[in-house]
PDB file of C-alpha atoms in Angstrom:
ATOM      1  CA  MET H   1      84.358  94.007 102.705  1.00 64.00           C
ATOM      2  CA  ASN H   2      83.687  97.335 101.003  1.00 71.00           C
ATOM      3  CA  PHE H   3      85.264  96.090  97.783  1.00 76.00           C
ATOM      4  CA  LEU H   4      82.980  93.029  97.718  1.00 74.00           C
ATOM      5  CA  VAL H   5      79.974  95.215  98.399  1.00 69.00           C
ATOM      6  CA  SER H   6      81.000  97.428  95.429  1.00 75.00           C
ATOM      7  CA  LEU H   7      80.976  94.313  93.256  1.00 75.00           C
ATOM      8  CA  GLY H   8      77.329  93.714  94.093  1.00 72.00           C
ATOM      9  CA  PHE H   9      77.536  91.406  97.107  1.00 72.00           C
ATOM     10  CA  ASN H  10      75.776  92.456 100.301  1.00 68.00           C
ATOM     11  CA  GLU H  11      77.242  92.083 103.781  1.00 69.00           C
ATOM     12  CA  ILE H  12      74.770  89.355 104.797  1.00 64.00           C
ATOM     13  CA  GLU H  13      75.681  87.341 101.726  1.00 62.00           C
ATOM     14  CA  ILE H  14      79.393  87.749 102.489  1.00 63.00           C
ATOM     15  CA  THR H  15      79.151  86.820 106.158  1.00 65.00           C
ATOM     16  CA  THR H  16      76.584  83.992 105.939  1.00 60.00           C
ATOM     17  CA  GLN H  17      77.067  82.341 102.576  1.00 49.00           C
ATOM     18  CA  VAL H  18      80.797  81.978 102.980  1.00 48.00           C
ATOM     19  CA  SER H  19      81.045  82.139 106.814  1.00 48.00           C
ATOM     20  CA  ALA H  20      83.372  85.104 106.700  1.00 46.00           C
ATOM     21  CA  PRO H  21      83.862  86.994 109.973  1.00 48.00           C
ATOM     22  CA  ALA H  22      81.596  89.910 110.678  1.00 47.00           C
ATOM     23  CA  VAL H  23      83.611  93.072 110.359  1.00 47.00           C
ATOM     24  CA  SER H  24      82.268  96.585 110.749  1.00 44.00           C
ATOM     25  CA  PRO H  25      83.363  98.964 107.966  1.00 42.00           C
ATOM     26  CA  SER H  26      84.205 101.486 110.653  1.00 41.00           C
ATOM     27  CA  SER H  27      86.536  99.128 112.538  1.00 44.00           C
ATOM     28  CA  SER H  28      90.009 100.507 112.967  1.00 49.00           C
ATOM     29  CA  ARG H  29      91.788  97.176 112.674  1.00 53.00           C
ATOM     30  CA  VAL H  30      91.030  93.630 111.583  1.00 60.00           C
ATOM     31  CA  SER H  31      92.838  90.592 112.983  1.00 69.00           C
ATOM     32  CA  MET H  32      95.142  88.753 110.603  1.00 73.00           C
ATOM     33  CA  GLN H  33      93.024  85.608 110.809  1.00 79.00           C
ATOM     34  CA  ASP H  34      89.898  87.532 109.821  1.00 78.00           C
ATOM     35  CA  TYR H  35      91.823  89.462 107.166  1.00 79.00           C
ATOM     36  CA  VAL H  36      93.046  86.250 105.506  1.00 85.00           C
ATOM     37  CA  SER H  37      89.600  84.706 105.793  1.00 85.00           C
ATOM     38  CA  LEU H  38      87.899  87.630 104.124  1.00 85.00           C
ATOM     39  CA  LEU H  39      90.402  87.627 101.255  1.00 89.00           C
ATOM     40  CA  ASN H  40      89.977  83.878 100.706  1.00 88.00           C
ATOM     41  CA  LYS H  41      86.185  84.129 100.897  1.00 87.00           C
ATOM     42  CA  GLY H  42      86.334  86.995  98.426  1.00 88.00           C
ATOM     43  CA  ALA H  43      88.231  84.746  96.012  1.00 90.00           C
ATOM     44  CA  LEU H  44      85.532  82.075  96.435  1.00 88.00           C
ATOM     45  CA  LEU H  45      82.623  84.486  96.006  1.00 87.00           C
ATOM     46  CA  THR H  46      84.045  86.084  92.869  1.00 90.00           C
ATOM     47  CA  ASN H  47      85.474  82.805  91.530  1.00 91.00           C
ATOM     48  CA  ASN H  48      88.697  84.690  90.934  1.00 94.00           C
ATOM     49  CA  SER H  49      92.026  83.146  91.991  1.00 96.00           C
ATOM     50  CA  LEU H  50      93.624  86.625  91.713  1.00 96.00           C
ATOM     51  CA  PHE H  51      91.080  88.340  93.962  1.00 95.00           C
ATOM     52  CA  GLY H  52      93.825  89.858  96.143  1.00 94.00           C
ATOM     53  CA  PHE H  53      95.408  91.364  93.009  1.00 96.00           C
ATOM     54  CA  GLU H  54      92.099  92.923  91.922  1.00 95.00           C
ATOM     55  CA  LEU H  55      91.545  94.358  95.388  1.00 93.00           C
ATOM     56  CA  GLY H  56      95.109  95.730  95.556  1.00 92.00           C
ATOM     57  CA  LYS H  57      94.600  97.753  92.392  1.00 92.00           C
ATOM     58  CA  HIS H  58      91.878  99.744  94.133  1.00 87.00           C
ATOM     59  CA  ILE H  59      93.886 100.551  97.275  1.00 81.00           C
ATOM     60  CA  GLN H  60      94.970 104.177  97.677  1.00 71.00           C
ATOM     61  CA  ALA H  61      97.543 105.774  99.971  1.00 65.00           C
ATOM     62  CA  LYS H  62      94.799 107.220 102.171  1.00 63.00           C
ATOM     63  CA  ASP H  63      93.600 103.663 102.916  1.00 67.00           C
ATOM     64  CA  TYR H  64      96.813 103.180 104.917  1.00 66.00           C
ATOM     65  CA  GLY H  65      95.819 105.896 107.406  1.00 64.00           C
ATOM     66  CA  VAL H  66      98.705 107.879 108.907  1.00 63.00           C
ATOM     67  CA  LEU H  67     101.235 105.652 107.086  1.00 65.00           C
ATOM     68  CA  GLY H  68      99.650 106.465 103.741  1.00 70.00           C
ATOM     69  CA  TYR H  69      99.807 110.217 104.337  1.00 68.00           C
ATOM     70  CA  LEU H  70     103.373 109.767 105.582  1.00 69.00           C
ATOM     71  CA  VAL H  71     104.440 107.961 102.401  1.00 73.00           C
ATOM     72  CA  GLU H  72     102.846 110.604 100.157  1.00 71.00           C
ATOM     73  CA  SER H  73     104.656 113.352 102.022  1.00 71.00           C
ATOM     74  CA  CYS H  74     108.094 111.740 101.671  1.00 77.00           C
ATOM     75  CA  GLU H  75     110.822 113.363  99.621  1.00 80.00           C
ATOM     76  CA  ASN H  76     111.476 110.247  97.533  1.00 86.00           C
ATOM     77  CA  LEU H  77     111.046 106.484  97.375  1.00 88.00           C
ATOM     78  CA  ALA H  78     114.057 105.855  99.610  1.00 88.00           C
ATOM     79  CA  GLN H  79     112.469 107.900 102.402  1.00 83.00           C
ATOM     80  CA  ALA H  80     109.072 106.215 101.799  1.00 82.00           C
ATOM     81  CA  ILE H  81     110.596 102.729 102.102  1.00 85.00           C
ATOM     82  CA  GLN H  82     112.315 103.720 105.326  1.00 80.00           C
ATOM     83  CA  ALA H  83     108.967 104.903 106.692  1.00 74.00           C
ATOM     84  CA  LEU H  84     107.272 101.752 105.459  1.00 74.00           C
ATOM     85  CA  THR H  85     109.696  99.386 107.189  1.00 73.00           C
ATOM     86  CA  ARG H  86     109.594 101.456 110.401  1.00 68.00           C
ATOM     87  CA  PHE H  87     105.862 101.914 110.746  1.00 64.00           C
ATOM     88  CA  ASP H  88     104.226  99.050 108.815  1.00 63.00           C
ATOM     89  CA  ALA H  89     102.982  97.552 112.051  1.00 58.00           C
ATOM     90  CA  LEU H  90     100.583 100.469 112.392  1.00 55.00           C
ATOM     91  CA  VAL H  91      98.508  99.341 109.396  1.00 56.00           C
ATOM     92  CA  ALA H  92      98.095  95.650 110.075  1.00 58.00           C
ATOM     93  CA  ASN H  93     101.250  94.032 111.460  1.00 66.00           C
ATOM     94  CA  ILE H  94     100.673  90.963 109.292  1.00 76.00           C
ATOM     95  CA  GLY H  95     104.167  90.490 107.921  1.00 80.00           C
ATOM     96  CA  ASN H  96     107.807  91.557 108.030  1.00 84.00           C
ATOM     97  CA  THR H  97     109.390  93.789 105.395  1.00 86.00           C
ATOM     98  CA  THR H  98     113.133  93.706 104.605  1.00 89.00           C
ATOM     99  CA  VAL H  99     115.054  95.750 102.045  1.00 90.00           C
ATOM    100  CA  VAL H 100     118.082  94.360 100.218  1.00 93.00           C
ATOM    101  CA  ASN H 101     120.264  96.791  98.257  1.00 92.00           C
ATOM    102  CA  GLU H 102     122.361  95.450  95.400  1.00 92.00           C
ATOM    103  CA  SER H 103     124.682  97.358  93.098  1.00 91.00           C
ATOM    104  CA  THR H 104     121.957  98.094  90.533  1.00 94.00           C
ATOM    105  CA  ASN H 105     118.703  96.772  92.052  1.00 95.00           C
ATOM    106  CA  VAL H 106     116.663  96.993  95.236  1.00 95.00           C
ATOM    107  CA  HIS H 107     114.707  94.011  96.590  1.00 96.00           C
ATOM    108  CA  ILE H 108     111.740  94.639  98.869  1.00 93.00           C
ATOM    109  CA  ASN H 109     110.993  91.279 100.490  1.00 94.00           C
ATOM    110  CA  TRP H 110     107.815  90.628 102.447  1.00 90.00           C
ATOM    111  CA  LYS H 111     107.299  87.579 104.666  1.00 89.00           C
ATOM    112  CA  PRO H 112     103.677  87.168 105.864  1.00 87.00           C
ATOM    113  CA  LYS H 113     102.901  85.882 109.335  1.00 82.00           C
ATOM    114  CA  SER H 114     100.374  83.434 107.898  1.00 79.00           C
ATOM    115  CA  ASP H 115     101.017  80.285 105.892  1.00 80.00           C
ATOM    116  CA  ASP H 116      97.775  80.752 103.966  1.00 77.00           C
ATOM    117  CA  CYS H 117      99.047  83.838 102.220  1.00 88.00           C
ATOM    118  CA  LYS H 118      98.367  83.913  98.469  1.00 94.00           C
ATOM    119  CA  GLN H 119      95.529  86.463  98.428  1.00 94.00           C
ATOM    120  CA  MET H 120      97.142  88.522 101.187  1.00 92.00           C
ATOM    121  CA  VAL H 121     100.491  88.741  99.370  1.00 94.00           C
ATOM    122  CA  LEU H 122      98.786  89.521  96.041  1.00 96.00           C
ATOM    123  CA  ARG H 123      96.785  92.290  97.658  1.00 93.00           C
ATOM    124  CA  ASN H 124      99.693  93.874  99.517  1.00 89.00           C
ATOM    125  CA  THR H 125     102.187  93.641  96.636  1.00 94.00           C
ATOM    126  CA  THR H 126      99.719  95.103  94.166  1.00 95.00           C
ATOM    127  CA  ALA H 127      98.646  97.876  96.530  1.00 89.00           C
ATOM    128  CA  TRP H 128     102.279  98.875  97.162  1.00 88.00           C
ATOM    129  CA  VAL H 129     103.085  99.007  93.434  1.00 91.00           C
ATOM    130  CA  ALA H 130      99.808 100.853  92.641  1.00 89.00           C
ATOM    131  CA  THR H 131     100.634 103.514  95.250  1.00 84.00           C
ATOM    132  CA  VAL H 132     104.136 104.041  93.827  1.00 85.00           C
ATOM    133  CA  TYR H 133     102.736 104.119  90.260  1.00 85.00           C
ATOM    134  CA  LYS H 134     100.371 106.889  91.337  1.00 82.00           C
ATOM    135  CA  ILE H 135     103.177 108.964  92.863  1.00 79.00           C
ATOM    136  CA  LEU H 136     105.964 108.381  90.277  1.00 83.00           C
ATOM    137  CA  GLY H 137     103.882 107.868  87.156  1.00 81.00           C
ATOM    138  CA  GLN H 138     105.693 106.527  84.077  1.00 78.00           C
ATOM    139  CA  ALA H 139     109.034 106.831  85.849  1.00 82.00           C
ATOM    140  CA  CYS H 140     108.156 103.748  87.901  1.00 86.00           C
ATOM    141  CA  GLN H 141     109.621 100.719  86.149  1.00 89.00           C
ATOM    142  CA  ILE H 142     109.624  97.400  88.031  1.00 94.00           C
ATOM    143  CA  HIS H 143     112.208  94.783  86.963  1.00 96.00           C
ATOM    144  CA  ALA H 144     110.518  91.683  88.412  1.00 97.00           C
ATOM    145  CA  ILE H 145     108.101  90.397  91.038  1.00 98.00           C
ATOM    146  CA  THR H 146     108.377  87.014  92.707  1.00 98.00           C
ATOM    147  CA  PHE H 147     105.917  85.037  94.784  1.00 97.00           C
ATOM    148  CA  THR H 148     106.478  81.956  96.952  1.00 96.00           C
ATOM    149  CA  PHE H 149     103.240  80.267  95.826  1.00 96.00           C
ATOM    150  CA  PRO H 150     102.664  78.649  92.398  1.00 97.00           C
ATOM    151  CA  LEU H 151     100.993  80.548  89.548  1.00 97.00           C
ATOM    152  CA  SER H 152      99.157  79.121  86.577  1.00 97.00           C
ATOM    153  CA  VAL H 153     100.080  80.269  83.059  1.00 97.00           C
ATOM    154  CA  ARG H 154      96.877  82.355  82.945  1.00 97.00           C
ATOM    155  CA  GLU H 155      97.561  83.972  86.358  1.00 98.00           C
ATOM    156  CA  ARG H 156     101.158  84.784  85.445  1.00 97.00           C
ATOM    157  CA  GLY H 157     100.065  86.336  82.143  1.00 98.00           C
ATOM    158  CA  THR H 158      97.466  88.527  83.875  1.00 98.00           C
ATOM    159  CA  LEU H 159      99.960  89.748  86.462  1.00 98.00           C
ATOM    160  CA  GLU H 160     102.742  90.393  83.958  1.00 98.00           C
ATOM    161  CA  ALA H 161     100.385  92.463  81.778  1.00 97.00           C
ATOM    162  CA  TRP H 162      99.521  94.783  84.691  1.00 96.00           C
ATOM    163  CA  PHE H 163     102.895  94.934  86.470  1.00 96.00           C
ATOM    164  CA  ASN H 164     104.681  95.285  83.074  1.00 94.00           C
ATOM    165  CA  CYS H 165     107.540  93.060  84.192  1.00 96.00           C
ATOM    166  CA  ASP H 166     108.490  89.402  84.705  1.00 97.00           C
ATOM    167  CA  VAL H 167     106.437  87.642  87.360  1.00 98.00           C
ATOM    168  CA  MET H 168     107.617  84.356  88.873  1.00 98.00           C
ATOM    169  CA  GLY H 169     105.926  81.876  91.185  1.00 97.00           C
ATOM    170  CA  GLU H 170     107.376  79.278  93.569  1.00 96.00           C
ATOM    171  CA  ALA H 171     110.279  81.584  94.388  1.00 96.00           C
ATOM    172  CA  ASP H 172     112.227  81.705  97.647  1.00 95.00           C
ATOM    173  CA  THR H 173     110.731  85.079  98.638  1.00 95.00           C
ATOM    174  CA  ASN H 174     107.821  87.403  97.916  1.00 96.00           C
ATOM    175  CA  ALA H 175     109.703  90.324  96.430  1.00 97.00           C
ATOM    176  CA  ILE H 176     109.444  93.478  94.339  1.00 97.00           C
ATOM    177  CA  ILE H 177     112.651  94.125  92.400  1.00 97.00           C
ATOM    178  CA  PHE H 178     113.323  97.554  90.872  1.00 96.00           C
ATOM    179  CA  PRO H 179     116.343  99.688  89.826  1.00 95.00           C
ATOM    180  CA  GLN H 180     118.288 101.737  92.377  1.00 94.00           C
ATOM    181  CA  SER H 181     117.618 104.834  90.247  1.00 92.00           C
ATOM    182  CA  LEU H 182     113.981 104.891  91.407  1.00 92.00           C
ATOM    183  CA  LEU H 183     115.001 105.563  95.011  1.00 91.00           C
ATOM    184  CA  HIS H 184     115.899 109.208  94.470  1.00 89.00           C
ATOM    185  CA  ILE H 185     113.278 110.427  91.990  1.00 87.00           C
ATOM    186  CA  PRO H 186     111.526 113.315  93.841  1.00 83.00           C
ATOM    187  CA  PHE H 187     107.894 112.777  94.860  1.00 77.00           C
ATOM    188  CA  THR H 188     105.713 115.580  93.482  1.00 65.00           C
ATOM    189  CA  SER H 189     103.629 115.541  96.640  1.00 58.00           C
ATOM    190  CA  GLU H 190     106.619 116.033  98.982  1.00 52.00           C
ATOM    191  CA  ASN H 191     105.904 118.421 101.844  1.00 56.00           C
ATOM    192  CA  ARG H 192     108.503 118.732 104.617  1.00 59.00           C
ATOM    193  CA  ALA H 193     106.135 120.219 107.176  1.00 58.00           C
ATOM    194  CA  MET H 194     103.656 117.419 106.652  1.00 57.00           C
ATOM    195  CA  PHE H 195     106.413 114.790 106.816  1.00 61.00           C
ATOM    196  CA  SER H 196     107.696 116.108 110.165  1.00 62.00           C
ATOM    197  CA  ALA H 197     104.223 116.278 111.697  1.00 61.00           C
ATOM    198  CA  LEU H 198     103.264 112.824 110.475  1.00 62.00           C
ATOM    199  CA  ILE H 199     106.509 111.306 111.767  1.00 65.00           C
ATOM    200  CA  ALA H 200     105.644 112.692 115.199  1.00 65.00           C
ATOM    201  CA  VAL H 201     102.084 111.387 115.101  1.00 62.00           C
ATOM    202  CA  THR H 202     103.171 108.019 113.761  1.00 64.00           C
ATOM    203  CA  GLU H 203     105.934 107.568 116.370  1.00 64.00           C
ATOM    204  CA  THR H 204     103.362 108.240 119.066  1.00 64.00           C
ATOM    205  CA  GLU H 205     100.903 105.753 117.560  1.00 60.00           C
ATOM    206  CA  LEU H 206     103.634 103.113 117.307  1.00 58.00           C
ATOM    207  CA  ARG H 207     104.637 103.531 120.933  1.00 62.00           C
ATOM    208  CA  ARG H 208     100.992 103.123 121.954  1.00 61.00           C
ATOM    209  CA  CYS H 209     100.724  99.938 119.879  1.00 57.00           C
ATOM    210  CA  TYR H 210     103.705  98.445 121.707  1.00 53.00           C
ATOM    211  CA  GLN H 211     102.521  99.283 125.235  1.00 57.00           C
ATOM    212  CA  GLN H 212     102.033  96.102 127.217  1.00 44.00           C
ATOM    213  CA  GLY H 213      99.308  96.329 129.845  1.00 42.00           C
ATOM    214  CA  ASN H 214     100.056  99.970 130.532  1.00 42.00           C
ATOM    215  CA  SER H 215      97.273 101.787 128.723  1.00 44.00           C
ATOM    216  CA  PRO H 216      96.962 105.538 129.225  1.00 42.00           C
ATOM    217  CA  GLY H 217      93.973 106.933 131.101  1.00 44.00           C
ATOM    218  CA  GLU H 218      90.872 108.144 129.307  1.00 47.00           C
ATOM    219  CA  THR H 219      91.820 111.798 129.665  1.00 47.00           C
ATOM    220  CA  ASP H 220      95.290 111.180 128.222  1.00 54.00           C
ATOM    221  CA  ALA H 221      93.803 109.271 125.286  1.00 57.00           C
ATOM    222  CA  PHE H 222      91.359 112.067 124.431  1.00 68.00           C
ATOM    223  CA  GLU H 223      94.135 114.655 124.730  1.00 72.00           C
ATOM    224  CA  HIS H 224      96.282 112.523 122.427  1.00 72.00           C
ATOM    225  CA  ILE H 225      93.539 112.558 119.786  1.00 81.00           C
ATOM    226  CA  ARG H 226      93.259 116.328 119.955  1.00 85.00           C
ATOM    227  CA  VAL H 227      96.999 116.812 119.623  1.00 79.00           C
ATOM    228  CA  SER H 228      97.112 114.347 116.692  1.00 79.00           C
ATOM    229  CA  VAL H 229      94.314 116.202 114.884  1.00 85.00           C
ATOM    230  CA  GLU H 230      96.087 119.528 115.410  1.00 84.00           C
ATOM    231  CA  ALA H 231      99.339 118.089 114.034  1.00 75.00           C
ATOM    232  CA  LEU H 232      97.643 116.619 110.972  1.00 79.00           C
ATOM    233  CA  LEU H 233      95.807 119.860 110.212  1.00 83.00           C
ATOM    234  CA  LYS H 234      98.971 121.867 110.604  1.00 78.00           C
ATOM    235  CA  ALA H 235     100.795 119.486 108.272  1.00 70.00           C
ATOM    236  CA  GLN H 236      98.393 119.988 105.331  1.00 72.00           C
ATOM    237  CA  PRO H 237      99.884 122.284 102.626  1.00 71.00           C
ATOM    238  CA  THR H 238      96.336 123.634 102.105  1.00 83.00           C
ATOM    239  CA  LEU H 239      93.073 122.904 103.894  1.00 90.00           C
ATOM    240  CA  LYS H 240      91.201 122.141 100.666  1.00 88.00           C
ATOM    241  CA  GLY H 241      89.324 118.854 101.027  1.00 83.00           C
ATOM    242  CA  CYS H 242      90.540 118.545 104.607  1.00 86.00           C
ATOM    243  CA  ASN H 243      87.516 117.180 106.423  1.00 89.00           C
ATOM    244  CA  GLN H 244      86.603 115.054 109.434  1.00 92.00           C
ATOM    245  CA  GLN H 245      86.400 111.849 107.361  1.00 88.00           C
ATOM    246  CA  ARG H 246      89.946 112.265 106.040  1.00 82.00           C
ATOM    247  CA  ILE H 247      91.507 113.002 109.408  1.00 84.00           C
ATOM    248  CA  ALA H 248      89.553 110.179 111.090  1.00 84.00           C
ATOM    249  CA  SER H 249      90.842 107.733 108.456  1.00 76.00           C
ATOM    250  CA  ALA H 250      94.395 108.824 109.120  1.00 72.00           C
ATOM    251  CA  LEU H 251      93.936 108.083 112.818  1.00 75.00           C
ATOM    252  CA  PHE H 252      92.324 104.640 112.239  1.00 69.00           C
ATOM    253  CA  ILE H 253      88.984 105.623 113.763  1.00 80.00           C
ATOM    254  CA  SER H 254      85.513 106.422 112.440  1.00 87.00           C
ATOM    255  CA  PRO H 255      84.359 110.053 112.068  1.00 91.00           C
ATOM    256  CA  ARG H 256      81.801 109.452 114.821  1.00 93.00           C
ATOM    257  CA  THR H 257      84.464 108.169 117.206  1.00 91.00           C
ATOM    258  CA  LEU H 258      86.697 111.124 116.398  1.00 92.00           C
ATOM    259  CA  GLN H 259      83.825 113.492 117.078  1.00 94.00           C
ATOM    260  CA  ARG H 260      83.052 111.808 120.406  1.00 93.00           C
ATOM    261  CA  LYS H 261      86.659 111.819 121.630  1.00 91.00           C
ATOM    262  CA  LEU H 262      87.189 115.443 120.657  1.00 94.00           C
ATOM    263  CA  LYS H 263      84.006 116.393 122.518  1.00 93.00           C
ATOM    264  CA  LEU H 264      85.313 114.611 125.605  1.00 91.00           C
ATOM    265  CA  SER H 265      88.561 116.598 125.308  1.00 90.00           C
ATOM    266  CA  GLY H 266      86.530 119.821 125.281  1.00 92.00           C
ATOM    267  CA  THR H 267      86.680 120.674 121.588  1.00 95.00           C
ATOM    268  CA  SER H 268      85.392 119.639 118.152  1.00 96.00           C
ATOM    269  CA  PHE H 269      86.846 119.001 114.733  1.00 96.00           C
ATOM    270  CA  GLN H 270      85.236 122.182 113.414  1.00 96.00           C
ATOM    271  CA  GLN H 271      86.796 124.202 116.224  1.00 96.00           C
ATOM    272  CA  LEU H 272      90.261 122.769 115.552  1.00 96.00           C
ATOM    273  CA  LEU H 273      89.853 123.350 111.814  1.00 96.00           C
ATOM    274  CA  ASN H 274      88.789 126.964 112.390  1.00 97.00           C
ATOM    275  CA  ASP H 275      91.746 127.491 114.746  1.00 96.00           C
ATOM    276  CA  GLU H 276      94.102 126.305 112.012  1.00 94.00           C
ATOM    277  CA  ARG H 277      92.363 128.519 109.466  1.00 96.00           C
ATOM    278  CA  LYS H 278      92.896 131.545 111.723  1.00 96.00           C
ATOM    279  CA  CYS H 279      96.602 130.682 112.115  1.00 94.00           C
ATOM    280  CA  ARG H 280      97.051 130.780 108.317  1.00 94.00           C
ATOM    281  CA  LEU H 281      94.791 133.722 107.632  1.00 95.00           C
ATOM    282  CA  ASP H 282      97.176 136.718 107.811  1.00 94.00           C
ATOM    283  CA  GLU H 283      99.901 135.135 105.674  1.00 93.00           C
ATOM    284  CA  LEU H 284      97.389 134.060 102.993  1.00 95.00           C
ATOM    285  CA  LEU H 285      95.652 137.428 102.810  1.00 95.00           C
ATOM    286  CA  LYS H 286      99.026 139.166 102.381  1.00 93.00           C
ATOM    287  CA  HIS H 287      99.727 137.210  99.193  1.00 92.00           C
ATOM    288  CA  HIS H 288      96.391 136.036  97.814  1.00 94.00           C
ATOM    289  CA  SER H 289      93.016 137.369  96.814  1.00 96.00           C
ATOM    290  CA  ILE H 290      90.078 136.850  99.136  1.00 96.00           C
ATOM    291  CA  ALA H 291      88.666 134.217  96.789  1.00 96.00           C
ATOM    292  CA  ASP H 292      91.934 132.280  96.680  1.00 96.00           C
ATOM    293  CA  THR H 293      92.352 132.575 100.462  1.00 96.00           C
ATOM    294  CA  ALA H 294      88.864 131.117 100.968  1.00 96.00           C
ATOM    295  CA  ASP H 295      89.749 128.230  98.659  1.00 95.00           C
ATOM    296  CA  LEU H 296      93.109 127.505 100.362  1.00 94.00           C
ATOM    297  CA  LEU H 297      91.402 127.515 103.759  1.00 96.00           C
ATOM    298  CA  GLY H 298      88.959 124.836 102.595  1.00 94.00           C
ATOM    299  CA  PHE H 299      85.815 126.880 102.075  1.00 96.00           C
ATOM    300  CA  LYS H 300      83.741 125.745  99.107  1.00 93.00           C
ATOM    301  CA  GLU H 301      82.245 129.196  98.562  1.00 94.00           C
ATOM    302  CA  GLN H 302      83.658 132.679  99.176  1.00 96.00           C
ATOM    303  CA  SER H 303      80.363 133.639 100.790  1.00 96.00           C
ATOM    304  CA  SER H 304      80.848 130.903 103.430  1.00 96.00           C
ATOM    305  CA  PHE H 305      84.312 132.299 104.173  1.00 96.00           C
ATOM    306  CA  THR H 306      82.920 135.832 104.478  1.00 96.00           C
ATOM    307  CA  HIS H 307      80.192 134.680 106.839  1.00 96.00           C
ATOM    308  CA  ALA H 308      82.688 132.795 109.062  1.00 96.00           C
ATOM    309  CA  PHE H 309      85.131 135.701 108.979  1.00 97.00           C
ATOM    310  CA  LYS H 310      82.493 138.199 110.191  1.00 96.00           C
ATOM    311  CA  LYS H 311      81.637 135.802 113.007  1.00 95.00           C
ATOM    312  CA  TRP H 312      85.305 135.545 114.040  1.00 96.00           C
ATOM    313  CA  TYR H 313      86.391 139.179 113.747  1.00 95.00           C
ATOM    314  CA  SER H 314      83.193 141.273 113.388  1.00 96.00           C
ATOM    315  CA  THR H 315      84.446 142.756 110.114  1.00 95.00           C
ATOM    316  CA  THR H 316      84.734 141.775 106.458  1.00 96.00           C
ATOM    317  CA  PRO H 317      87.718 140.028 104.871  1.00 96.00           C
ATOM    318  CA  LEU H 318      88.241 143.005 102.538  1.00 95.00           C
ATOM    319  CA  ARG H 319      88.467 145.532 105.359  1.00 95.00           C
ATOM    320  CA  TYR H 320      90.779 143.254 107.323  1.00 95.00           C
ATOM    321  CA  GLN H 321      92.997 142.702 104.256  1.00 94.00           C
ATOM    322  CA  LYS H 322      93.327 146.438 103.651  1.00 92.00           C
ATOM    323  CA  GLN H 323      94.456 146.996 107.224  1.00 91.00           C
ATOM    324  CA  LEU H 324      96.845 144.041 106.971  1.00 88.00           C
ATOM    325  CA  VAL H 325      98.728 145.234 103.884  1.00 81.00           C
ATOM    326  CA  LYS H 326      99.106 148.873 104.937  1.00 74.00           C
TER     327      LYS H 326
END
């Protein structure tokens, strides 16, 4: 929906002219039927048979919520694929991923749960490759990509130019084929603390997804949100750019919903963020200047950090630092 709006279409035009389902941008999850419908209607509106491909190029890891952050924090592609196959149901649960290891190549096969799948497969395949491109850069070399649906000469040429590999239609499986050597190239964004925290949060979310008619009480749910936010904040290597919008996206909820649930649990995002800042404060001030400490704690200005610090400790950061390093 947001992608179509960015192309100049308005929501009324999308939902009335093409009878697409009404979906709120703040929704945490869209049904597979609505998801497929929106993709197909997008192809009609834009008159582009590769609409899913164009959409996939604009997907970023953060759009996958917790799973996206988990993938970016992995040590390498092998670990990321393991996380993907384990937790993919958290994002949409619209297909099944299998990994086939050969002597020199790896096949990632994806079977959608819908027969009307062209745009969906194009979007997901492209988004997956785009995310890996972003992490691995030029080291990412794909051998081939196959699709179960037919492709015209023009479509195939467009896809091959972007994927920089052979692309085949009417194949037995939807697959991304790449060399085994890619599996163990280190991710530059790897962070073990973040990975461990995100695994814990993701496992909890997955268990909640699979609960059958045994939903937790309201109090438990709000407490769960608070604990999840604390884990995600603790997992960040720095707190720069760590805001309510980012954390809410990782938890598949809107910032307003996050704010409401934290309030019902007796806290707020700002309070949890400040608590995490205080936990890191001493170690940062021992090894960094006050300006760098403010930056690493997510303050845009040193003056804002100084003001907050005085409120917390009734002294200045400089005086505190001098006492700390004695």
